[in-house]
XYZ file of C-alpha atoms in Angstrom:
730
model
C -179.278 -187.899 22.531
C -176.143 -187.979 20.370
C -175.286 -184.743 18.571
C -175.660 -186.377 15.144
C -179.076 -187.761 15.945
C -180.133 -184.471 17.597
C -179.128 -182.299 14.651
C -180.694 -184.743 12.188
C -184.037 -184.416 13.960
C -183.616 -180.639 14.177
C -183.122 -180.468 10.408
C -186.279 -182.490 9.885
C -188.358 -179.919 11.693
C -187.474 -177.310 9.060
C -188.057 -179.428 5.924
C -190.556 -178.075 3.397
C -191.614 -179.449 0.006
C -189.620 -178.044 -2.907
C -191.557 -176.162 -5.556
C -191.565 -178.180 -8.786
C -192.686 -176.383 -11.939
C -193.456 -178.608 -14.944
C -192.479 -177.409 -18.412
C -195.046 -175.159 -19.997
C -197.598 -176.678 -22.290
C -198.947 -180.203 -22.495
C -197.123 -183.407 -21.614
C -197.012 -184.275 -25.309
C -195.054 -181.062 -25.962
C -192.022 -182.166 -23.950
C -192.396 -185.964 -23.837
C -189.265 -187.500 -25.394
C -187.659 -184.077 -25.885
C -184.310 -185.454 -24.679
C -184.393 -188.630 -26.825
C -182.995 -189.032 -30.339
C -186.114 -190.868 -31.475
C -187.528 -191.472 -34.939
C -188.985 -187.967 -35.143
C -185.620 -186.343 -34.325
C -183.781 -188.714 -36.673
C -186.058 -187.752 -39.551
C -185.370 -184.091 -38.803
C -181.582 -184.256 -38.321
C -180.486 -187.140 -40.556
C -180.288 -187.418 -44.357
C -182.819 -189.833 -45.812
C -180.270 -192.579 -46.472
C -178.912 -192.330 -42.917
C -182.390 -192.538 -41.401
C -183.195 -195.586 -43.546
C -179.929 -197.239 -42.493
C -180.844 -196.831 -38.821
C -184.387 -198.184 -39.243
C -183.105 -201.123 -41.313
C -180.513 -201.876 -38.633
C -183.247 -201.861 -35.970
C -185.831 -203.859 -37.940
C -183.648 -206.178 -40.030
C -180.264 -206.211 -38.286
C -178.443 -204.873 -41.346
C -175.004 -203.294 -40.715
C -174.319 -199.553 -40.898
C -171.382 -198.473 -43.054
C -168.660 -196.155 -41.782
C -169.765 -193.369 -44.132
C -173.379 -193.560 -42.963
C -172.226 -193.751 -39.319
C -170.465 -190.406 -39.844
C -173.711 -188.891 -41.118
C -175.650 -190.266 -38.149
C -173.036 -189.013 -35.666
C -173.077 -185.542 -37.188
C -176.865 -185.356 -37.042
C -176.912 -186.708 -33.494
C -174.357 -184.086 -32.439
C -176.355 -181.267 -34.052
C -179.485 -182.345 -32.205
C -177.615 -182.728 -28.897
C -176.021 -179.276 -29.222
C -179.507 -177.765 -29.575
C -180.015 -178.921 -25.974
C -176.755 -177.383 -24.760
C -174.781 -180.627 -24.797
C -170.981 -180.400 -24.594
C -169.999 -184.059 -23.945
C -170.855 -187.565 -25.093
C -170.548 -190.983 -23.473
C -171.079 -194.645 -24.206
C -173.612 -195.665 -21.543
C -173.376 -199.338 -20.592
C -174.379 -201.845 -17.922
C -171.397 -203.684 -16.417
C -171.885 -206.507 -13.908
C -172.150 -204.078 -11.001
C -175.247 -202.642 -9.329
C -175.531 -199.746 -11.759
C -174.529 -198.254 -15.091
C -171.206 -196.861 -16.292
C -170.174 -193.876 -18.373
C -167.014 -191.978 -19.337
C -167.649 -188.453 -20.603
C -165.631 -186.964 -23.454
C -166.050 -183.470 -24.841
C -166.824 -182.737 -28.468
C -163.707 -180.549 -28.376
C -160.831 -181.311 -30.729
C -157.913 -179.320 -32.137
C -157.407 -178.740 -35.839
C -154.031 -179.038 -37.517
C -153.711 -175.283 -37.155
C -154.414 -175.487 -33.418
C -157.932 -174.096 -33.615
C -160.669 -175.516 -31.391
C -163.403 -177.387 -33.228
C -166.341 -179.533 -32.134
C -166.429 -182.963 -33.736
C -168.209 -186.279 -33.248
C -167.418 -188.996 -35.773
C -169.089 -192.247 -36.719
C -166.116 -194.120 -35.296
C -166.723 -192.589 -31.868
C -170.450 -193.301 -32.135
C -170.124 -196.952 -33.098
C -167.288 -198.150 -30.868
C -165.146 -197.006 -27.948
C -162.609 -198.545 -25.600
C -163.184 -198.242 -21.832
C -161.007 -200.000 -19.258
C -162.257 -203.591 -18.959
C -160.043 -204.726 -16.092
C -161.629 -202.763 -13.247
C -165.177 -203.961 -13.832
C -166.351 -207.378 -12.587
C -165.318 -209.941 -15.187
C -165.158 -213.321 -13.420
C -161.541 -213.952 -14.325
C -161.957 -213.239 -18.045
C -159.526 -210.302 -17.853
C -156.420 -209.821 -15.709
C -155.727 -206.477 -14.051
C -152.945 -205.766 -16.552
C -155.205 -206.641 -19.505
C -157.277 -203.506 -19.687
C -158.673 -203.395 -23.193
C -162.433 -203.793 -23.690
C -164.975 -202.422 -26.133
C -168.347 -200.729 -26.027
C -170.452 -200.942 -29.180
C -173.567 -198.949 -30.087
C -176.928 -200.656 -29.512
C -178.875 -199.180 -32.429
C -182.194 -200.492 -31.071
C -182.053 -198.273 -27.970
C -182.177 -194.537 -28.783
C -179.535 -192.081 -27.604
C -180.618 -189.592 -24.949
C -179.402 -186.483 -23.166
C -178.862 -186.144 -19.420
C -177.641 -182.741 -18.203
C -174.900 -181.698 -20.674
C -174.080 -185.183 -21.975
C -175.219 -187.199 -24.994
C -175.635 -190.794 -23.771
C -175.351 -193.634 -26.303
C -176.597 -197.050 -25.083
C -173.997 -199.717 -25.796
C -173.003 -203.291 -25.148
C -169.726 -203.976 -23.298
C -167.419 -206.828 -24.303
C -163.856 -207.889 -23.565
C -160.943 -207.630 -25.974
C -161.399 -211.348 -26.655
C -165.116 -210.946 -27.363
C -166.796 -212.218 -24.165
C -169.770 -210.296 -22.787
C -168.987 -208.231 -19.677
C -172.417 -206.681 -19.265
C -176.138 -207.378 -18.958
C -177.221 -205.979 -22.330
C -175.254 -208.319 -24.615
C -176.793 -211.592 -23.325
C -180.185 -209.902 -23.020
C -180.158 -209.022 -26.722
C -179.173 -212.616 -27.530
C -181.972 -214.002 -25.351
C -184.517 -211.708 -27.016
C -183.331 -212.809 -30.456
C -183.589 -216.463 -29.391
C -187.148 -216.172 -28.109
C -188.096 -214.195 -31.227
C -186.922 -217.031 -33.505
C -188.417 -219.828 -31.421
C -191.772 -218.126 -30.819
C -192.079 -217.150 -34.485
C -191.568 -220.767 -35.554
C -194.345 -221.917 -33.219
C -196.669 -219.073 -34.248
C -196.326 -220.068 -37.897
C -198.019 -223.356 -37.049
C -201.117 -221.177 -36.622
C -200.486 -218.076 -38.766
C -197.923 -217.827 -41.567
C -198.188 -214.026 -41.498
C -196.247 -213.834 -38.222
C -192.607 -212.938 -38.942
C -191.459 -211.477 -35.596
C -192.275 -211.960 -31.915
C -191.361 -209.264 -29.416
C -190.871 -209.709 -25.680
C -192.364 -206.909 -23.600
C -191.678 -205.872 -20.029
C -193.530 -203.741 -17.545
C -191.503 -203.323 -14.345
C -192.870 -202.132 -11.020
C -190.173 -200.342 -9.002
C -190.635 -200.359 -5.233
C -188.413 -198.197 -3.036
C -188.105 -196.497 0.335
C -187.380 -192.838 1.029
C -185.479 -191.679 4.108
C -184.600 -188.125 5.038
C -181.035 -187.201 4.119
C -180.128 -186.065 7.639
C -181.308 -189.318 9.208
C -179.547 -191.301 6.505
C -176.250 -189.550 7.208
C -176.656 -190.370 10.898
C -176.900 -194.110 10.117
C -173.517 -195.449 8.905
C -175.091 -198.842 8.193
C -177.575 -197.298 5.755
C -174.827 -195.258 4.097
C -172.444 -198.181 3.640
C -174.735 -201.191 3.113
C -178.122 -199.798 2.073
C -179.905 -201.446 5.018
C -180.144 -201.121 8.785
C -177.965 -203.748 10.426
C -179.596 -203.000 13.767
C -182.769 -201.390 15.028
C -185.669 -202.480 17.205
C -189.123 -202.461 15.621
C -191.183 -199.326 16.040
C -194.255 -199.745 18.292
C -196.273 -198.806 15.207
C -195.064 -199.825 11.782
C -197.322 -201.359 9.086
C -199.794 -203.213 11.326
C -202.737 -200.977 10.410
C -201.805 -200.973 6.709
C -202.803 -197.316 6.680
C -199.880 -196.274 4.490
C -200.855 -198.529 1.576
C -202.472 -196.445 -1.198
C -202.800 -193.607 1.315
C -202.421 -189.893 0.648
C -198.890 -189.205 -0.637
C -196.994 -186.794 1.676
C -196.285 -183.345 0.152
C -192.468 -183.671 0.166
C -192.747 -187.055 -1.503
C -195.234 -185.719 -4.057
C -192.763 -182.978 -5.010
C -190.034 -185.589 -5.494
C -192.345 -187.817 -7.558
C -193.468 -184.904 -9.713
C -189.907 -183.904 -10.620
C -188.953 -187.529 -11.241
C -191.904 -187.993 -13.601
C -191.054 -184.815 -15.526
C -187.465 -185.944 -16.074
C -188.643 -189.443 -17.038
C -191.067 -188.059 -19.601
C -188.335 -185.883 -21.145
C -186.361 -189.102 -21.652
C -189.330 -190.901 -23.207
C -189.836 -193.174 -20.190
C -193.622 -193.759 -19.990
C -193.985 -193.766 -16.198
C -197.670 -193.850 -15.362
C -198.430 -195.091 -11.843
C -197.254 -193.884 -8.422
C -198.540 -194.785 -4.981
C -197.741 -195.514 -1.359
C -196.697 -199.089 -0.718
C -197.447 -201.180 2.399
C -194.518 -200.253 4.651
C -194.176 -196.725 6.049
C -192.131 -194.477 3.732
C -192.289 -197.121 0.977
C -193.515 -196.195 -2.517
C -193.864 -197.574 -6.038
C -193.382 -196.311 -9.574
C -194.530 -198.185 -12.691
C -194.488 -197.427 -16.444
C -196.409 -198.592 -19.489
C -195.100 -201.804 -21.101
C -192.200 -201.515 -23.581
C -189.885 -203.821 -25.495
C -187.738 -205.653 -22.927
C -184.438 -204.110 -24.023
C -185.756 -200.550 -23.927
C -187.741 -201.158 -20.733
C -184.604 -202.439 -19.042
C -182.571 -199.427 -20.175
C -185.318 -197.182 -18.856
C -185.381 -198.928 -15.490
C -181.633 -198.450 -15.122
C -182.074 -194.781 -15.979
C -184.939 -194.384 -13.531
C -182.992 -195.885 -10.628
C -180.135 -193.472 -11.322
C -182.451 -190.474 -11.638
C -184.308 -191.406 -8.452
C -181.062 -191.195 -6.493
C -180.043 -187.837 -7.976
C -183.442 -186.170 -7.748
C -184.121 -187.447 -4.237
C -181.021 -185.612 -2.967
C -182.453 -182.328 -4.261
C -185.482 -182.955 -2.061
C -183.327 -183.890 0.963
C -184.253 -187.555 0.594
C -182.226 -190.668 -0.074
C -183.756 -193.496 -2.120
C -183.242 -196.948 -0.608
C -183.338 -199.647 -3.287
C -182.144 -202.419 -0.981
C -184.627 -205.291 -0.877
C -184.911 -205.205 2.926
C -183.672 -201.938 4.450
C -185.753 -202.410 7.602
C -186.292 -205.622 9.536
C -189.869 -206.481 10.418
C -191.611 -204.507 7.663
C -192.157 -205.257 3.999
C -189.178 -205.244 1.688
C -189.053 -203.978 -1.883
C -189.312 -205.983 -5.082
C -189.371 -205.203 -8.767
C -192.138 -207.235 -10.367
C -191.283 -208.133 -13.962
C -194.510 -208.254 -15.994
C -193.545 -210.214 -19.104
C -195.423 -210.900 -22.313
C -194.824 -211.985 -25.921
C -196.499 -210.199 -28.837
C -196.428 -210.849 -32.590
C -195.791 -208.320 -35.344
C -199.417 -208.940 -36.371
C -200.616 -207.420 -33.097
C -201.440 -210.577 -31.124
C -200.553 -210.847 -27.440
C -199.651 -214.524 -27.137
C -200.573 -214.536 -23.434
C -204.063 -213.135 -24.027
C -207.018 -215.467 -24.681
C -208.147 -215.524 -28.307
C -211.473 -214.453 -29.755
C -212.153 -217.852 -31.328
C -211.171 -221.503 -30.782
C -208.106 -221.193 -33.007
C -206.936 -218.100 -31.109
C -207.452 -219.912 -27.847
C -205.414 -222.863 -29.132
C -202.540 -220.461 -29.863
C -202.928 -218.904 -26.418
C -202.996 -222.304 -24.702
C -199.919 -223.398 -26.627
C -197.864 -220.530 -25.231
C -199.452 -220.756 -21.781
C -198.617 -224.458 -21.468
C -195.077 -223.905 -22.694
C -194.573 -221.275 -19.993
C -195.680 -223.856 -17.430
C -193.126 -226.327 -18.719
C -190.448 -223.649 -19.000
C -190.792 -222.693 -15.337
C -191.054 -226.309 -14.202
C -187.887 -227.389 -16.004
C -185.936 -224.224 -15.209
C -187.046 -223.375 -11.681
C -183.448 -223.437 -10.434
C -182.202 -221.171 -13.230
C -185.023 -218.687 -12.646
C -184.269 -218.656 -8.928
C -180.562 -218.139 -9.585
C -181.416 -215.136 -11.763
C -183.080 -213.253 -8.889
C -181.152 -214.278 -5.742
C -178.751 -211.820 -4.122
C -177.480 -210.874 -0.692
C -180.249 -208.274 -0.399
C -183.091 -210.262 -1.913
C -182.411 -213.233 0.364
C -183.727 -211.161 3.302
C -186.997 -210.639 1.438
C -187.802 -213.899 -0.352
C -190.033 -216.080 1.745
C -191.063 -213.267 4.082
C -194.740 -212.458 4.427
C -194.688 -209.830 1.684
C -192.640 -211.661 -0.924
C -192.904 -214.827 -2.973
C -191.179 -217.835 -1.452
C -187.991 -219.379 -2.780
C -190.174 -222.176 -4.188
C -191.071 -221.467 -7.820
C -194.696 -222.087 -8.733
C -197.272 -220.709 -11.171
C -200.761 -219.465 -10.372
C -203.217 -219.704 -13.278
C -206.605 -219.320 -11.660
C -209.553 -221.661 -11.450
C -210.871 -221.381 -15.011
C -207.578 -222.007 -16.787
C -206.632 -224.812 -14.418
C -209.990 -226.458 -15.067
C -209.499 -226.181 -18.836
C -206.025 -227.730 -18.650
C -207.341 -230.552 -16.488
C -210.127 -231.139 -18.995
C -207.622 -231.363 -21.862
C -205.626 -234.026 -20.036
C -208.768 -236.161 -19.720
C -209.406 -236.105 -23.484
C -207.905 -238.249 -26.233
C -206.939 -241.284 -24.207
C -205.682 -243.278 -27.219
C -202.465 -242.601 -29.028
C -204.465 -241.931 -32.190
C -207.468 -239.653 -32.447
C -210.740 -240.992 -33.739
C -212.121 -239.686 -37.023
C -214.709 -237.706 -35.086
C -212.054 -236.111 -32.913
C -209.923 -235.218 -35.937
C -212.969 -233.629 -37.579
C -213.673 -231.608 -34.451
C -210.173 -230.228 -34.509
C -210.162 -229.617 -38.256
C -213.449 -227.735 -38.227
C -212.437 -225.270 -35.545
C -210.710 -226.980 -32.681
C -214.043 -227.299 -30.981
C -212.703 -229.062 -27.928
C -211.019 -225.784 -26.830
C -213.686 -223.816 -24.936
C -214.110 -220.054 -24.746
C -211.624 -218.411 -22.411
C -212.448 -215.115 -20.771
C -210.053 -212.494 -19.412
C -209.789 -211.890 -15.650
C -212.249 -214.569 -14.589
C -210.282 -215.289 -11.441
C -208.647 -213.541 -8.489
C -204.925 -212.756 -8.364
C -202.522 -214.588 -6.082
C -199.869 -212.290 -4.610
C -198.044 -215.217 -3.008
C -197.189 -216.747 -6.382
C -193.651 -216.045 -7.647
C -194.698 -216.484 -11.296
C -198.365 -215.609 -11.662
C -200.579 -215.380 -14.727
C -202.431 -212.062 -14.488
C -204.748 -212.005 -17.497
C -202.501 -211.149 -20.455
C -198.992 -211.500 -19.018
C -196.935 -213.384 -16.469
C -195.716 -211.530 -13.422
C -192.310 -212.668 -12.153
C -192.690 -211.239 -8.664
C -189.495 -212.527 -7.076
C -186.998 -210.069 -8.622
C -185.384 -207.664 -6.158
C -185.806 -203.887 -6.178
C -182.110 -203.133 -6.751
C -181.674 -205.748 -9.483
C -181.010 -205.190 -13.140
C -184.168 -206.552 -14.825
C -181.942 -208.105 -17.475
C -180.823 -210.892 -15.140
C -184.375 -212.244 -14.790
C -185.260 -211.465 -18.410
C -182.192 -213.263 -19.791
C -183.133 -216.424 -17.911
C -186.855 -216.169 -18.693
C -186.553 -215.495 -22.426
C -183.700 -217.940 -22.997
C -185.579 -220.681 -21.137
C -188.754 -219.906 -23.082
C -186.858 -220.093 -26.369
C -185.431 -223.455 -25.363
C -188.847 -224.801 -24.401
C -190.559 -223.553 -27.581
C -187.832 -225.125 -29.699
C -188.387 -228.457 -27.958
C -192.152 -228.128 -28.411
C -191.731 -227.460 -32.146
C -189.403 -230.464 -32.516
C -191.987 -232.716 -30.820
C -194.803 -231.469 -33.041
C -192.716 -231.867 -36.198
C -191.706 -235.395 -35.166
C -195.350 -236.471 -34.738
C -196.222 -234.998 -38.122
C -193.257 -236.551 -39.951
C -192.833 -239.910 -38.223
C -196.429 -240.787 -37.251
C -198.302 -238.959 -39.972
C -200.344 -236.866 -37.531
C -202.122 -233.810 -38.806
C -200.826 -230.510 -37.483
C -203.751 -229.860 -35.124
C -203.654 -233.394 -33.753
C -199.880 -233.201 -33.206
C -200.159 -229.869 -31.388
C -202.967 -231.194 -29.220
C -201.097 -234.362 -28.277
C -197.907 -232.492 -27.339
C -199.935 -229.980 -25.348
C -201.592 -232.751 -23.396
C -198.266 -234.406 -22.597
C -196.789 -231.054 -21.560
C -199.729 -230.216 -19.306
C -199.372 -233.546 -17.516
C -195.601 -233.261 -17.192
C -195.698 -229.695 -15.831
C -198.591 -230.199 -13.407
C -196.378 -230.012 -10.259
C -195.535 -226.357 -10.961
C -199.188 -225.273 -10.820
C -200.368 -224.107 -7.403
C -203.462 -222.091 -6.553
C -203.116 -221.782 -2.768
C -201.172 -219.758 -0.203
C -197.523 -219.762 -1.201
C -196.487 -218.483 2.240
C -197.910 -221.425 4.175
C -195.885 -224.194 5.784
C -198.236 -226.708 4.170
C -197.107 -225.529 0.734
C -193.460 -226.169 1.622
C -194.360 -229.746 2.522
C -196.529 -230.180 -0.570
C -193.834 -228.673 -2.843
C -191.293 -231.135 -1.476
C -193.668 -234.012 -2.288
C -194.001 -232.640 -5.821
C -190.241 -232.552 -6.244
C -189.992 -228.757 -6.404
C -186.790 -227.272 -5.030
C -186.659 -224.794 -2.144
C -183.165 -223.288 -2.017
C -182.831 -220.400 0.424
C -179.048 -219.962 0.611
C -177.675 -217.604 -2.020
C -174.439 -219.451 -2.964
C -176.289 -222.753 -3.328
C -178.913 -221.109 -5.543
C -176.284 -219.383 -7.688
C -174.448 -222.659 -8.327
C -177.422 -223.736 -10.448
C -176.307 -221.313 -13.154
C -173.915 -224.061 -14.228
C -176.019 -227.194 -13.745
C -176.838 -229.297 -16.795
C -180.300 -227.848 -17.415
C -179.102 -224.243 -17.173
C -176.229 -224.991 -19.529
C -178.641 -226.591 -21.966
C -180.567 -223.315 -21.995
C -177.893 -220.635 -21.712
C -175.184 -222.309 -23.774
C -177.542 -224.340 -25.948
C -179.400 -221.210 -27.057
C -176.087 -219.356 -27.581
C -176.696 -216.764 -24.873
C -173.326 -217.477 -23.246
C -170.364 -219.629 -24.050
C -168.799 -221.830 -21.355
C -166.276 -219.168 -20.354
C -168.894 -216.430 -20.085
C -171.260 -218.557 -18.013
C -168.548 -219.583 -15.555
C -167.474 -215.954 -15.271
C -171.068 -214.913 -14.421
C -171.135 -217.422 -11.603
C -167.813 -216.158 -10.273
C -168.972 -212.530 -10.419
C -172.219 -213.257 -8.573
C -170.548 -215.349 -5.867
C -167.831 -212.749 -5.318
C -170.419 -209.978 -5.241
C -172.313 -211.888 -2.559
C -169.126 -212.499 -0.563
C -168.110 -208.840 -0.663
C -171.553 -207.580 0.373
C -171.678 -209.880 3.400
C -168.077 -208.956 4.187
C -168.926 -205.233 4.129
C -171.988 -205.762 6.322
C -169.892 -207.738 8.782
C -167.238 -205.025 8.982
C -169.777 -202.225 9.367
C -171.716 -204.050 12.073
C -168.538 -204.867 13.982
C -167.463 -201.227 13.888
C -170.866 -199.907 14.980
C -171.178 -202.494 17.727
C -167.756 -201.852 19.283
C -167.410 -198.102 18.672
C -171.002 -196.902 19.055
C -173.221 -199.362 20.890
C -170.862 -200.843 23.509
C -169.565 -197.410 24.702
C -173.152 -196.121 24.938
C -174.163 -199.195 26.949
C -171.211 -198.724 29.307
C -172.070 -195.036 29.817
C -175.620 -195.950 30.766
C -174.415 -198.794 32.972
C -172.127 -196.357 34.838
C -175.107 -194.084 35.426
C -176.991 -196.989 36.940
C -174.004 -197.862 39.137
C -173.835 -194.265 40.332
C -177.547 -194.428 41.059
C -177.005 -197.589 43.128
C -174.338 -195.848 45.177
C -176.778 -193.017 45.882
C -179.469 -195.475 46.901
C -177.077 -197.263 49.258
C -176.145 -193.950 50.934
C -179.766 -192.819 51.235
C -181.744 -195.875 52.345
C -181.467 -198.584 54.942
C -180.019 -201.931 53.816
C -183.482 -203.468 53.794
C -184.951 -200.628 51.720
C -181.890 -200.626 49.450
C -182.287 -204.326 48.670
C -185.898 -203.769 47.599
C -185.344 -200.530 45.652
C -182.161 -201.610 43.881
C -183.281 -205.020 42.643
C -184.549 -203.856 39.241
C -181.461 -201.698 38.617
C -179.121 -204.525 39.537
C -180.966 -206.796 37.141
C -180.673 -204.179 34.379
C -176.940 -203.783 35.050
C -176.499 -207.548 34.815
C -178.519 -207.587 31.577
C -176.402 -204.827 30.023
C -173.191 -206.520 31.150
C -174.348 -209.820 29.667
C -175.210 -208.227 26.328
C -172.048 -206.121 26.118
C -169.930 -209.192 26.848
C -171.862 -211.238 24.283
C -171.508 -208.530 21.614
C -167.738 -208.232 22.102
C -167.329 -212.013 22.062
C -169.460 -212.450 18.932
C -167.661 -209.630 17.098
C -164.296 -211.275 17.834
C -165.589 -214.633 16.607
C -167.064 -213.018 13.499
C -163.726 -211.398 12.669
C -161.952 -214.739 13.046
C -164.542 -216.452 10.840
C -163.984 -213.747 8.242
C -160.218 -214.275 8.332
C -160.645 -217.996 7.774
C -163.048 -217.407 4.873
C -160.780 -214.778 3.289
C -157.875 -217.219 3.148
C -159.801 -219.910 1.303
C -158.282 -220.344 -2.176
C -161.490 -220.720 -4.222
C -164.189 -218.069 -4.713
C -166.881 -220.754 -4.349
C -165.486 -221.878 -0.995
C -165.305 -218.251 0.195
C -168.943 -217.605 -0.721
C -170.161 -220.699 1.107
C -167.967 -219.858 4.126
C -169.443 -216.360 4.334
C -172.951 -217.814 4.054
C -172.457 -220.546 6.627
C -169.838 -219.127 9.032
C -169.976 -215.312 8.861
C -173.520 -214.284 8.011
C -175.184 -215.956 11.051
C -173.221 -213.584 13.339
C -175.077 -210.613 11.848
C -178.425 -211.665 13.289
C -176.934 -212.833 16.601
C -175.140 -209.537 17.212
C -178.168 -207.579 16.066
C -180.408 -209.354 18.558
C -178.276 -208.182 21.494
C -178.067 -204.620 20.153
C -181.814 -204.406 19.571
C -182.437 -205.482 23.168
C -180.001 -202.827 24.405
C -181.865 -200.200 22.362
C -184.974 -200.902 24.446
C -183.042 -200.873 27.739
C -180.795 -197.825 27.380
C -181.943 -194.245 27.887
C -183.295 -192.871 24.599
C -181.498 -189.611 25.386
C -178.067 -191.128 24.750
C -178.843 -193.731 22.055
C -176.472 -192.803 19.207
C -178.434 -193.777 16.074
C -181.815 -192.683 14.681
C -184.436 -195.281 15.574
C -186.987 -197.033 13.384
C -189.795 -194.728 14.517
C -187.762 -191.793 13.181
C -186.570 -193.459 9.991
C -190.006 -194.774 9.035
C -192.313 -191.966 10.092
C -190.561 -188.746 9.070
C -191.672 -187.387 5.723
C-alpha cells in the first residue's frame, strides 16, 4: 500500500466526533444574531434612516447620501458589538462561488490619529477589480474598473470579524457581471406580470413574490482520504475508481441513522446558519453512501439564493474543522447517485395567496388553474432555455442517470389535475359561449370543479414536477448557483404571463368577450397547445425518449449544444424582451459558460493524464515485474510440463497488464494531441465543441483501463484510496 494511502487510513482509525456546544438558551435567543435585520435596524438606526431602508425595500425608493451615512454608522455600531473589525461587499461573480475584499474600519485623521469610520459612500458603492472575474469579453485585462452596489433587500450579516454587505456587481460600462443583478430583474419582471394577471381576479393584489426552497445534496469524505486523491482535490470528482462490491444496492443509507462525526458537523453547521438567519430545517442521509441533504424553510428567491451561497461556503469551512471535505460536485463517484439541488419554486401575492395552491372556491381554483396552465406553457415554450440554465460539466454526468431527471424537460401534474385539464379542453367547442355557459361562469365559474391538495403520488423522474403547492425544478446541480435556474424560470414565467394577459385583453376588446369567458377560452387554448409537455410516466425509460421525440420535445445531452440555446430566438425573446439582459450581456453569459466548460474538461484531462502516467502505469509495471519474477521462479522449480500449466494464468495477467498499460499511454498521448488542436481553435464556441467531441471521450476510455487494472493489481501497492474506503469511512 502506498505511504499516502496507508497514513490516510491510519488517521481514520483515530477520528472521533468533535464536541459541539450550542449557544446557551433557546434557538430563538440566537437566531439571526449575526444579521442586521429589521429588529437591529430599529435599535441602531434613527427613525428616518429605518424608514428610508424599509421604503427602499418595499417601494424601490432611493436612499440619499445623508441617510446612507446614518445607516452606515448604525450598521458599524451593531457590527462592532460583535467584535467586527472589517467590512466587505459580498457579491456573486460568474464563478462557482462568492467574492469578497475585506477592508478595515481603520482610518487616519488629519492629525495622524487612528479612528474607526464607515461612511455611506463605502456602504452604497465600491470598486473591485472587474477584469479578473469571468466577463465574456465585456472587459479587457487592462480595463479593470467595475462596481459593486448595495442590495438593500438582502440584509447585511457578520461572518467571523467581517461585516458582509450583499451587493450586485457590474462593469464600468454598466453590464451585469454577476448572478444577482439579472436575478433581481427577473424577480421584478415576474412580479409585474403576475400582478397584472392576478388583478383580473382580485384588484387588491399589488405585489407578487417568488419564493424558493432549495434542497442541498452533498457528499462528505474524510480529509486524509481526500488529500490522497489528487483528482478529488483538483476536479471535485474521482476520475478513476472501480465500483465497491457494496455501494447503494441495499439502499440502507437512505434516511438511515446519521453517523456521529457527521451529526457533529451538521449540528455546528445548523448553529452557524441560524446565527445568520438561514432557516435550515431538514437534514438526512441521502441514497448513496456518505451522501447527505440539508434543506431550509422557503424564503424570497433573492434571499434564499444568498443563503444558499452562504451555506455552501460555510459547509466547506466547517467540514474542515471536523476533518471532512464537502463534495458539491454533481457526480463525484461513478456508479452511485449524484447530487442535485432541487429548486422548489412558488409565487405568492401580498394578500397571502399561494398562486400554485388550489383555491377554496371555484374562483380561487380558476386563479390557481390560470397560473398552473401558464407554467405548463412556460416550460413547453422554454424547455431549451431551462435546460441551458442547469447544464454544466459536472451536471452532465448526473442528468439522465437513474437518480436524476433526464435531459428531456417535462411536467408531472398528477392524475386529478391532468383529468381536470383534459375536461376543460372538451368544453366550449364553439368560438362563442352559450348564454347558459356564460351564466355558469358569471355565477361562480361552476365548470371548475373542486381541487384537493396532494391527491396524487409524486414523480421523482420528472424534471419539473408539481408537488401540491409549488413546482420542483429537480434538474439543477448541487454546485450550481440557484440564480441561474431562477433567472430563466422567473423571466420565462413573466414572458408567458404577459402573453396570456395580452390574449385575454384582445378577446375582451376586439371580440367583446366578458372577462371570465376570455380567461376560459385562453386557458383552453393554452392547455391544448402545451399538452406535449405533460407526462405522468417513468421519465427514465427508453420508451419516454421515443415518445418525447414524437411529441417534438428536445433531448440535448451535450453541454455546449445545450448552452447555445441561451441565444436562440425564443431565449432572446424572454431574456432580452423582458429586459433581464441586453444583447451584449447575453452573449457574454454564453461565452463565460462555454469557456467554463472548456476549462473544466481541460483540467480533468490534464489531471487524469498525470495520474495515469505518473501513478497508475508505474504501479502496473511494478506489479508486472513481480509476476515476471514469479514466472522465473516457477520455471526454475517445476518441470516444463508443470510450468506450462502453473504459469498460464500469470502469463495471461501479464499480457492483460501490458495491453492496458500500452492502451493507457497511447490514449493519453492522443488526448494531449486532441487538447492541443482544440486549444489552437480561434473561437471559444469551437473550442468548447472540440473539448466535448474530441477530448472528453478519452476520459472514459482511459478510466476503463485504469479501473480494470485496479481489480488486477495487488491491493497492497495500489496508490490511491479506493471507492470502498472513500464511501464507507465516516
